[in-house]
Amino acid sequence: MTLRTRLLLSYLVLLSITLAVMVLALIVFLFAQPVAPDATYEQLATIARDVIADSGLRDGSRPTLAELRDLRLSLPQIAADNEVRILIANFATQTVNFDSDQTFTDGAAITIDSEVYTLPTYLRRSLGLLSEPSFGSFRDADGTRWLFTGLSLLRDNAVLLAEPAPRQTLANVLATFRRELARPLIQAAFIGLVVAALLAAWISSNLSRVLARLVKAAEAVAAGAPDTTVPLQGPPEVRSVAAAFNRMNAEVQDAQRSQQDFLINVSHDLKTPLTSIQGYSQAIMDGAARDPASAAQIIHEEAGRLNRMVTELTDLARLQSGRFSMQSVPVDLGQLARAVGERLAILAQEKYITLNIEAASLPPVAGDGDRLAQVVTNLVSNAIKYTPAGGKIWMKAGVNGSGVELTVRDSGIGIAPQDLPRVFERFYQADKARGPQRGTGLGLAITQEIVQAHGGKISVNSPGQNQGSTFTVWLPLAQSSTVTRRKA
Ligand code: ADP
């Protein structure tokens, strides 16, 4: 379903609901309205003529008291004959003197609501009344409302002919509705429909215009124009979609670029040892090598480097994809650092480097002992590798805030300020020309991945070249509830 159809449909539903509520409200309103009393008044006036004839009274003829007494006696019969309720009431004192229904006792109080009403001329003529009849309503004690037509008698007395006030019927209400309200309502609905259609068309064409821009940009990117961006226009929601698209595109481009860089780096770094392996083995085969043993030694070292690189690359790929299964058990980083340090002390001694270890038992962190040992090994071996003979290395482990901190400081060649932010990148090596003994440039990238996988942080600091460097690792303490109590 197109956006326009959806919008139009939703407007139609809204319009129908509004109309339905309005119609219902109007019907309820009409139902609550009192019915016009005209018909009842006219009917009562017609009966009045017969009553006058039956009672022998002449309207406005001022009957004598005796005549009145006779009248009172004959009224019940007259009422029954004419099927009407007859009362004699005093308008001034608002009391009843006679009631054919006997609802009001003689002398009972009545509240008469007079109404100004004029009979149609033809009826007045045919009635031949001398005085104007009065009209109005009153209520019984039980609340029933009656309409009356009154003929004045002696002084303030009047004969009231009464009928229950007509009630509103549904058929009446519906007829009134059809007659008076249906037409304007249908007209209003039609205008609403036209406005809804116009609005739906306007909004949908506006929206589809901006969406079309997005589609075009996406197609352009797919067709090989990666720098395409969508202008940030339109309503805020559309703008945020456009912004998200631009962001996503930029990130995809970044990822692609770093993928390409990575491939170039890998092939370059694999090529260097392969070239020297090929060169030296060729020399041995040709008998051109002056010292075949040392040539074989170089081949051996380069093959070892290739081996390390492939292992590290696999590790890194698995760490980065999160597929590296890591344990989460309590690990005492102090003990672990001391053990690793003591193991590497021999390497340091060979280079006449003093390795100073300051690490007592520490509260546990949750982690993988082997991986954390790899972190310490990488940092200390780097320190040994990048510190000239006779230098010093300090390793220290302690509590810092809600975690434990390990620092490895050396008095070695240091790191230039421009290299500092890049040493954790894959394949980054500050000094590339370092013969077959040089590293792979992957160690710190792996170290950082492991630390981050433990929820920790790693940072490096160096005052400058030949002024030593300090690597700091911080790991959060284990939450006693989340760690299985198993010795690392
Ligand atoms: P590599 O295998 O080259 O050591 P790393 O990822 O471990 O790879 O280190 C990346 C680069 O960071 C190194 O090539 C070196 O230039 C620099 N580096 C690492 N540790 C030290 C250190 N302790 N002192 C000076 N430079 C260092």
Coordinates of C-alpha atoms and ligand atoms in Angstrom, one line a residue:
M1 CA 0.0 0.0 0.0
T2 CA 1.5 3.4 -0.9
L3 CA 2.1 6.0 1.7
R4 CA -0.6 8.2 0.1
T5 CA -3.2 5.5 0.3
R6 CA -2.3 4.8 3.9
L7 CA -2.5 8.4 4.9
L8 CA -5.8 8.8 3.0
L9 CA -7.2 5.7 4.7
S10 CA -6.1 6.9 8.1
Y11 CA -7.7 10.3 7.5
L12 CA -10.9 8.6 6.3
V13 CA -11.0 6.5 9.5
L14 CA -10.5 9.6 11.5
L15 CA -13.2 11.5 9.6
S16 CA -15.7 8.6 9.9
I17 CA -15.1 8.4 13.7
T18 CA -15.5 12.1 14.1
L19 CA -18.7 12.0 12.0
A20 CA -20.1 9.0 13.9
V21 CA -19.4 10.7 17.3
M22 CA -21.1 13.9 16.0
V23 CA -24.1 12.1 14.7
L24 CA -24.5 10.2 18.0
A25 CA -24.1 13.4 20.1
L26 CA -26.7 15.2 17.9
I27 CA -29.2 12.3 18.3
V28 CA -28.6 12.2 22.1
F29 CA -29.1 16.0 22.1
L30 CA -32.3 15.8 20.1
F31 CA -33.6 13.0 22.3
A32 CA -33.1 15.2 25.4
Q33 CA -35.0 18.1 23.8
P34 CA -38.6 18.4 25.0
V35 CA -41.2 17.8 22.2
A36 CA -43.0 20.9 21.0
P37 CA -46.3 21.2 22.9
D38 CA -48.2 22.8 20.0
A39 CA -50.0 19.6 18.9
T40 CA -51.1 18.7 22.4
Y41 CA -52.4 22.3 23.0
E42 CA -54.4 22.2 19.8
Q43 CA -55.8 18.8 20.6
L44 CA -56.8 19.9 24.1
A45 CA -58.4 23.0 22.6
T46 CA -60.6 20.8 20.4
I47 CA -61.6 18.7 23.4
A48 CA -62.3 22.0 25.2
R49 CA -65.0 22.7 22.7
D50 CA -66.8 19.4 23.4
V51 CA -66.4 19.8 27.2
I52 CA -68.0 23.2 27.0
A53 CA -70.8 21.8 25.0
D54 CA -71.2 18.8 27.5
S55 CA -71.1 21.0 30.6
G56 CA -73.6 23.5 29.2
L57 CA -71.1 26.2 30.3
R58 CA -70.6 29.3 28.1
D59 CA -67.1 30.2 28.1
G60 CA -66.5 33.5 30.0
S61 CA -70.1 33.5 31.1
R62 CA -69.4 33.9 34.8
P63 CA -71.4 30.9 36.2
T64 CA -73.2 31.2 39.5
L65 CA -72.0 29.3 42.5
A66 CA -74.9 26.8 42.1
E67 CA -73.9 26.2 38.5
L68 CA -70.4 25.7 39.6
R69 CA -71.5 23.1 42.1
D70 CA -73.4 21.3 39.4
L71 CA -70.4 21.5 37.2
R72 CA -68.2 19.8 39.8
L73 CA -70.6 17.0 40.0
S74 CA -70.8 16.4 36.3
L75 CA -67.1 16.9 35.5
P76 CA -66.0 13.3 36.3
Q77 CA -68.4 11.9 33.7
I78 CA -67.4 14.6 31.2
A79 CA -63.7 13.7 31.7
A80 CA -64.4 10.0 31.2
D81 CA -66.6 10.7 28.1
N82 CA -63.9 12.9 26.5
E83 CA -61.0 10.7 27.7
V84 CA -59.2 13.7 29.3
R85 CA -58.1 14.7 32.7
I86 CA -60.0 17.7 34.0
L87 CA -58.9 20.0 36.9
I88 CA -60.3 23.2 38.4
A89 CA -57.4 25.3 39.7
N90 CA -57.0 28.7 41.2
F91 CA -54.1 30.5 39.4
A92 CA -53.7 33.1 42.1
T93 CA -53.4 30.8 45.1
Q94 CA -52.0 27.9 43.0
T95 CA -54.3 25.4 44.6
V96 CA -56.5 22.6 43.1
N97 CA -60.2 22.6 43.7
F98 CA -61.1 19.6 41.7
D99 CA -59.1 16.8 39.9
S100 CA -60.9 14.1 37.8
D101 CA -57.9 11.8 38.4
Q102 CA -58.1 12.5 42.1
T103 CA -54.3 12.8 42.2
F104 CA -54.7 16.2 43.8
T105 CA -57.0 16.4 46.8
D106 CA -59.2 19.5 47.0
G107 CA -57.1 22.4 48.2
A108 CA -53.8 20.8 47.4
A109 CA -51.0 23.0 46.1
I110 CA -50.0 22.9 42.5
T111 CA -47.3 24.7 40.6
I112 CA -48.6 25.9 37.3
D113 CA -46.1 27.0 34.6
S114 CA -48.1 29.2 32.2
E115 CA -46.8 29.5 28.6
V116 CA -47.6 32.2 26.1
Y117 CA -49.1 30.4 23.2
T118 CA -51.6 31.5 20.5
L119 CA -53.8 29.0 18.8
P120 CA -53.8 29.0 15.0
T121 CA -56.5 31.3 13.7
Y122 CA -58.5 28.6 11.9
L123 CA -58.8 26.7 15.2
R124 CA -59.7 29.8 17.2
R125 CA -62.5 30.5 14.8
S126 CA -63.9 27.0 14.8
L127 CA -63.7 26.9 18.6
G128 CA -65.7 30.1 18.9
L129 CA -64.2 30.9 22.3
L130 CA -64.8 34.4 23.7
S131 CA -61.9 34.6 26.1
E132 CA -58.3 33.5 25.3
P133 CA -57.6 30.0 26.7
S134 CA -54.4 29.8 28.8
F135 CA -51.7 27.2 28.2
G136 CA -48.9 25.7 30.3
S137 CA -47.8 22.7 32.3
F138 CA -47.7 21.3 35.8
R139 CA -46.3 18.2 37.5
D140 CA -47.9 15.5 39.6
A141 CA -46.3 14.6 42.9
D142 CA -44.6 11.6 41.1
G143 CA -43.0 14.0 38.7
T144 CA -45.2 13.3 35.6
R145 CA -45.4 16.4 33.5
W146 CA -48.8 17.4 32.1
L147 CA -49.7 19.9 29.5
F148 CA -53.0 21.8 29.8
T149 CA -55.3 24.2 28.0
G150 CA -57.3 26.3 30.5
L151 CA -60.7 28.0 30.2
S152 CA -61.2 30.7 32.7
L153 CA -64.1 30.5 35.1
L154 CA -65.1 32.6 38.0
R155 CA -62.4 35.0 39.2
D156 CA -59.0 33.3 39.1
N157 CA -60.4 29.8 38.7
A158 CA -60.0 27.9 35.5
V159 CA -61.0 24.5 34.1
L160 CA -57.8 22.8 33.0
L161 CA -57.9 20.0 30.4
A162 CA -54.7 18.1 30.8
E163 CA -52.8 15.4 29.0
P164 CA -49.4 13.9 29.8
A165 CA -46.6 15.9 28.0
P166 CA -45.6 13.9 25.0
R167 CA -42.2 12.0 25.2
Q168 CA -39.5 12.1 22.6
T169 CA -39.5 9.0 20.4
L170 CA -36.5 7.6 18.4
A171 CA -38.5 7.7 15.2
N172 CA -39.2 11.4 15.8
V173 CA -35.6 12.2 16.5
L174 CA -34.4 10.3 13.4
A175 CA -37.0 12.1 11.3
T176 CA -35.9 15.5 12.7
F177 CA -32.2 14.5 12.1
R178 CA -32.9 13.6 8.5
R179 CA -34.9 16.7 7.8
E180 CA -32.6 19.2 9.5
L181 CA -29.0 17.9 9.9
A182 CA -28.2 15.2 7.4
R183 CA -27.6 17.5 4.6
P184 CA -25.1 19.9 6.3
L185 CA -23.3 16.9 7.8
I186 CA -22.9 15.2 4.4
Q187 CA -21.6 18.5 2.9
A188 CA -19.1 18.9 5.8
A189 CA -17.9 15.3 5.3
F190 CA -17.4 15.9 1.6
I191 CA -15.3 19.0 2.3
G192 CA -13.3 17.0 4.9
L193 CA -12.7 14.3 2.3
V194 CA -11.4 16.7 -0.3
V195 CA -9.1 18.3 2.3
A196 CA -7.9 14.9 3.5
A197 CA -7.1 13.8 0.0
L198 CA -5.2 17.0 -0.7
L199 CA -3.3 16.7 2.6
A200 CA -2.4 13.1 2.0
A201 CA -1.1 13.9 -1.5
W202 CA 0.9 16.8 -0.2
I203 CA 2.5 15.0 2.7
S204 CA 3.3 11.8 0.8
S205 CA 4.8 13.7 -2.1
N206 CA 7.0 15.7 0.3
L207 CA 8.1 12.6 2.1
S208 CA 8.7 10.5 -1.1
R209 CA 10.8 13.3 -2.5
V210 CA 13.3 13.2 0.4
L211 CA 13.1 9.4 0.5
A212 CA 13.9 9.3 -3.2
R213 CA 17.0 11.3 -2.5
L214 CA 18.1 8.6 0.0
V215 CA 17.4 5.8 -2.5
K216 CA 19.4 7.6 -5.2
A217 CA 22.3 8.1 -2.8
A218 CA 22.2 4.4 -1.8
E219 CA 22.2 3.4 -5.4
A220 CA 25.1 5.7 -6.2
V221 CA 27.1 4.2 -3.4
A222 CA 26.3 0.7 -4.6
A223 CA 27.3 1.7 -8.1
G224 CA 30.7 2.7 -6.9
A225 CA 30.5 6.4 -5.8
P226 CA 31.4 5.9 -2.1
D227 CA 31.7 9.6 -1.4
T228 CA 28.0 10.3 -2.1
T229 CA 26.2 12.0 0.9
V230 CA 22.6 12.8 1.4
P231 CA 21.7 16.4 2.2
L232 CA 20.2 16.8 5.6
Q233 CA 16.8 18.2 4.6
G234 CA 13.2 17.6 5.4
P235 CA 11.5 16.8 8.7
P236 CA 13.7 15.8 11.7
E237 CA 13.0 12.1 11.3
V238 CA 14.0 12.1 7.7
R239 CA 17.0 14.2 8.5
S240 CA 18.1 11.7 11.2
V241 CA 17.7 8.8 8.6
A242 CA 19.9 10.8 6.2
A243 CA 22.5 11.5 8.9
A244 CA 22.5 7.8 9.8
F245 CA 23.0 6.9 6.2
N246 CA 25.9 9.2 5.8
R247 CA 27.4 7.9 9.0
M248 CA 27.0 4.3 8.0
N249 CA 28.5 5.0 4.6
A250 CA 31.5 6.7 6.2
E251 CA 32.0 3.8 8.5
V252 CA 31.7 1.3 5.7
Q253 CA 34.3 3.2 3.8
D254 CA 36.6 3.4 6.8
A255 CA 36.2 -0.3 7.4
Q256 CA 37.0 -1.0 3.8
R257 CA 40.0 1.2 3.8
S258 CA 41.4 -0.4 7.0
Q259 CA 40.7 -3.8 5.5
Q260 CA 42.8 -2.8 2.4
D261 CA 45.6 -1.3 4.6
F262 CA 45.6 -4.5 6.6
L263 CA 45.9 -6.7 3.5
I264 CA 48.7 -4.5 2.1
N265 CA 50.5 -4.7 5.5
V266 CA 50.1 -8.4 5.8
S267 CA 51.4 -9.1 2.3
H268 CA 54.3 -6.7 2.8
D269 CA 55.3 -8.1 6.2
L270 CA 55.0 -11.7 4.9
K271 CA 57.0 -10.8 1.8
T272 CA 60.1 -9.5 3.6
P273 CA 61.0 -12.7 5.4
L274 CA 60.0 -14.8 2.4
T275 CA 62.3 -12.8 0.1
S276 CA 65.2 -13.3 2.5
I277 CA 64.4 -17.0 2.9
Q278 CA 64.4 -17.4 -0.9
G279 CA 67.6 -15.3 -1.3
Y280 CA 69.6 -17.2 1.4
S281 CA 68.4 -20.6 0.3
Q282 CA 69.2 -19.8 -3.3
A283 CA 72.7 -18.8 -2.2
I284 CA 73.2 -22.0 -0.3
M285 CA 71.9 -24.1 -3.3
D286 CA 74.2 -22.2 -5.7
G287 CA 77.1 -22.6 -3.3
A288 CA 77.4 -18.8 -3.3
A289 CA 77.0 -18.4 0.5
R290 CA 80.2 -17.6 2.2
D291 CA 79.0 -19.0 5.5
P292 CA 76.2 -21.5 4.8
A293 CA 75.6 -22.1 8.5
S294 CA 74.8 -18.4 9.2
A295 CA 72.7 -18.3 6.1
A296 CA 70.7 -21.3 7.4
Q297 CA 70.5 -19.5 10.7
I298 CA 68.9 -16.5 9.0
I299 CA 66.5 -18.7 7.1
H300 CA 65.6 -20.4 10.4
E301 CA 65.0 -17.0 12.1
E302 CA 62.9 -15.7 9.3
A303 CA 60.8 -18.9 9.2
G304 CA 60.3 -18.5 12.9
R305 CA 59.2 -14.9 12.4
L306 CA 56.7 -16.0 9.7
N307 CA 55.4 -18.7 12.1
R308 CA 55.0 -16.1 14.9
M309 CA 53.3 -13.7 12.6
V310 CA 50.8 -16.3 11.4
T311 CA 50.0 -17.4 15.0
E312 CA 49.6 -13.8 16.1
L313 CA 47.4 -12.9 13.1
T314 CA 45.1 -15.8 13.9
D315 CA 45.0 -14.8 17.5
L316 CA 44.2 -11.2 16.6
A317 CA 41.5 -12.2 14.1
R318 CA 39.9 -14.4 16.7
L319 CA 40.1 -11.8 19.4
Q320 CA 38.6 -9.1 17.2
S321 CA 35.8 -11.2 16.0
G322 CA 35.0 -12.2 19.7
R323 CA 35.5 -15.9 18.9
F324 CA 38.3 -16.3 21.3
S325 CA 37.1 -18.4 24.2
M326 CA 38.3 -16.7 27.3
Q327 CA 37.9 -18.0 30.8
S328 CA 36.5 -15.8 33.6
V329 CA 38.1 -17.0 36.8
P330 CA 39.7 -15.1 39.7
V331 CA 43.2 -14.1 38.8
D332 CA 45.8 -12.6 41.1
L333 CA 47.5 -10.1 38.8
G334 CA 50.3 -9.5 41.4
Q335 CA 51.3 -13.1 41.6
L336 CA 50.9 -13.6 37.8
A337 CA 53.1 -10.5 37.1
R338 CA 55.8 -11.7 39.5
A339 CA 55.8 -15.3 37.9
V340 CA 56.1 -13.9 34.3
G341 CA 58.7 -11.4 35.4
E342 CA 60.9 -14.1 37.0
R343 CA 60.6 -16.2 33.9
L344 CA 61.7 -13.3 31.7
A345 CA 64.5 -12.3 34.1
I346 CA 66.9 -14.6 32.3
L347 CA 66.4 -12.7 29.0
A348 CA 67.0 -9.4 30.7
Q349 CA 70.2 -10.8 32.4
E350 CA 71.5 -11.8 29.0
K351 CA 71.3 -8.1 28.0
Y352 CA 72.7 -6.9 31.3
I353 CA 69.3 -5.3 32.0
T354 CA 68.2 -5.0 35.7
L355 CA 64.6 -6.1 36.0
N356 CA 63.0 -4.7 39.2
I357 CA 59.7 -6.4 40.2
E358 CA 57.4 -4.9 42.8
A359 CA 54.3 -7.1 43.0
A360 CA 52.6 -8.5 46.0
S361 CA 49.4 -10.6 46.1
L362 CA 46.4 -8.5 44.9
P363 CA 42.6 -8.8 45.1
P364 CA 41.4 -10.9 42.1
V365 CA 40.3 -9.7 38.8
A366 CA 38.0 -11.9 36.7
G367 CA 39.8 -13.1 33.7
D368 CA 41.8 -15.7 31.7
G369 CA 45.1 -16.3 33.4
D370 CA 46.9 -17.4 30.2
R371 CA 45.7 -14.4 28.2
L372 CA 46.7 -12.0 31.1
A373 CA 50.1 -13.7 31.2
Q374 CA 50.4 -13.0 27.5
V375 CA 49.8 -9.3 28.3
V376 CA 52.5 -9.2 30.9
T377 CA 54.9 -11.2 28.7
N378 CA 54.3 -8.8 25.7
L379 CA 55.0 -5.7 27.8
V380 CA 58.1 -7.0 29.5
S381 CA 59.6 -8.6 26.4
N382 CA 59.0 -5.3 24.5
A383 CA 60.7 -3.5 27.4
I384 CA 63.7 -5.9 27.2
K385 CA 63.7 -5.7 23.4
Y386 CA 63.7 -1.9 23.2
T387 CA 66.1 -1.2 26.1
P388 CA 69.8 -1.2 25.3
A389 CA 72.2 -3.3 27.3
G390 CA 72.8 -2.0 30.8
G391 CA 69.4 -0.4 31.1
K392 CA 66.7 -0.8 33.7
I393 CA 63.1 -2.1 33.8
W394 CA 60.6 -1.6 36.6
M395 CA 57.5 -3.7 36.9
K396 CA 54.9 -2.7 39.5
A397 CA 51.5 -4.1 40.3
G398 CA 49.0 -2.6 42.8
V399 CA 45.5 -1.6 43.5
N400 CA 44.1 1.5 41.9
G401 CA 40.6 2.6 42.6
S402 CA 38.1 -0.2 41.8
G403 CA 40.8 -2.2 39.9
V404 CA 44.4 -3.3 39.8
E405 CA 47.1 -1.6 37.8
L406 CA 50.3 -2.9 36.3
T407 CA 53.0 -0.6 35.1
V408 CA 56.0 -1.7 33.0
R409 CA 58.6 1.1 32.8
D410 CA 61.9 1.0 31.0
S411 CA 64.9 3.2 30.5
G412 CA 65.0 2.2 26.8
I413 CA 64.8 3.9 23.4
G414 CA 61.4 5.5 24.2
I415 CA 58.8 6.4 21.7
A416 CA 58.6 9.7 19.7
P417 CA 55.4 11.7 20.5
Q418 CA 54.1 11.2 16.9
D419 CA 54.4 7.4 17.3
L420 CA 52.7 7.3 20.8
P421 CA 49.1 7.2 19.6
R422 CA 49.9 4.5 16.9
V423 CA 51.8 1.8 18.8
F424 CA 48.6 -0.2 19.4
E425 CA 47.8 -0.3 15.7
R426 CA 48.2 -3.6 13.9
F427 CA 51.6 -3.9 12.2
Y428 CA 52.7 -0.5 13.5
Q429 CA 56.4 -0.4 14.3
A430 CA 58.1 2.8 15.2
D431 CA 61.4 1.8 13.8
K432 CA 61.1 -0.5 10.8
A433 CA 64.8 -1.2 10.1
R434 CA 65.7 -3.7 12.7
G435 CA 66.9 -6.8 10.9
P436 CA 65.6 -10.4 11.3
Q437 CA 65.2 -10.0 15.1
R438 CA 62.6 -7.4 14.8
G439 CA 59.0 -8.1 15.9
T440 CA 55.8 -8.3 14.0
G441 CA 54.1 -5.2 15.1
L442 CA 51.1 -7.2 16.3
G443 CA 52.1 -7.7 19.9
L444 CA 50.6 -4.5 21.3
A445 CA 47.4 -4.8 19.1
I446 CA 46.8 -8.2 20.7
T447 CA 47.7 -6.9 24.2
Q448 CA 45.1 -4.1 23.8
E449 CA 42.5 -6.5 22.5
I450 CA 43.0 -8.8 25.6
V451 CA 42.9 -5.9 28.0
Q452 CA 39.7 -4.5 26.5
A453 CA 38.1 -8.0 26.5
H454 CA 38.6 -7.9 30.2
G455 CA 36.9 -4.6 30.5
G456 CA 40.2 -2.9 31.2
K457 CA 42.4 -0.1 29.7
I458 CA 45.9 0.2 28.4
S459 CA 47.9 3.3 27.9
V460 CA 51.5 4.3 27.0
N461 CA 53.6 7.2 28.0
S462 CA 57.1 8.3 26.9
P463 CA 58.9 11.6 27.5
G464 CA 60.5 11.2 24.1
Q465 CA 63.1 9.2 22.2
N466 CA 65.8 7.6 24.3
Q467 CA 64.0 8.6 27.5
G468 CA 62.3 5.3 28.2
S469 CA 58.6 4.4 28.1
T470 CA 55.9 3.4 30.5
F471 CA 53.0 1.1 29.7
T472 CA 50.1 1.0 32.1
V473 CA 47.4 -1.7 32.3
W474 CA 44.3 -1.2 34.4
L475 CA 41.8 -4.1 35.0
P476 CA 38.5 -3.9 37.0
L477 CA 38.4 -6.0 40.2
A478 CA 36.2 -9.1 40.1
Q479 CA 32.7 -8.7 41.4
S480 CA 32.6 -11.6 44.0
S481 CA 29.2 -12.7 42.8
T482 CA 30.0 -13.0 39.1
V483 CA 33.2 -15.0 39.5
T484 CA 33.3 -18.7 40.0
R485 CA 35.6 -19.5 42.9
R486 CA 38.2 -21.4 41.0
K487 CA 41.9 -20.8 41.3
A488 CA 43.5 -19.5 38.1
Ligands
ADP1 P1 56.7 -5.5 17.8 O1 56.6 -6.9 17.5 O2 57.3 -4.7 16.7 O3 57.3 -5.3 19.1 P2 54.5 -4.4 19.1 O4 53.0 -4.3 18.7 O5 54.7 -5.2 20.4 O6 55.2 -5.0 17.9 O7 55.0 -2.9 19.3 C1 54.7 -2.0 18.3 C2 55.8 -0.9 18.3 O8 55.7 -0.1 19.4 C3 57.2 -1.5 18.3 O9 57.6 -1.8 17.0 C4 58.0 -0.4 18.9 O10 58.3 0.6 17.9 C5 57.1 0.3 19.8 N1 57.3 -0.2 21.2 C6 56.6 -1.2 21.9 N2 57.1 -1.3 23.2 C7 58.1 -0.4 23.3 C8 59.0 0.0 24.4 N3 59.0 -0.6 25.5 N4 59.9 1.0 24.1 C9 59.9 1.6 22.9 N5 59.1 1.3 21.9 C10 58.2 0.3 22.0

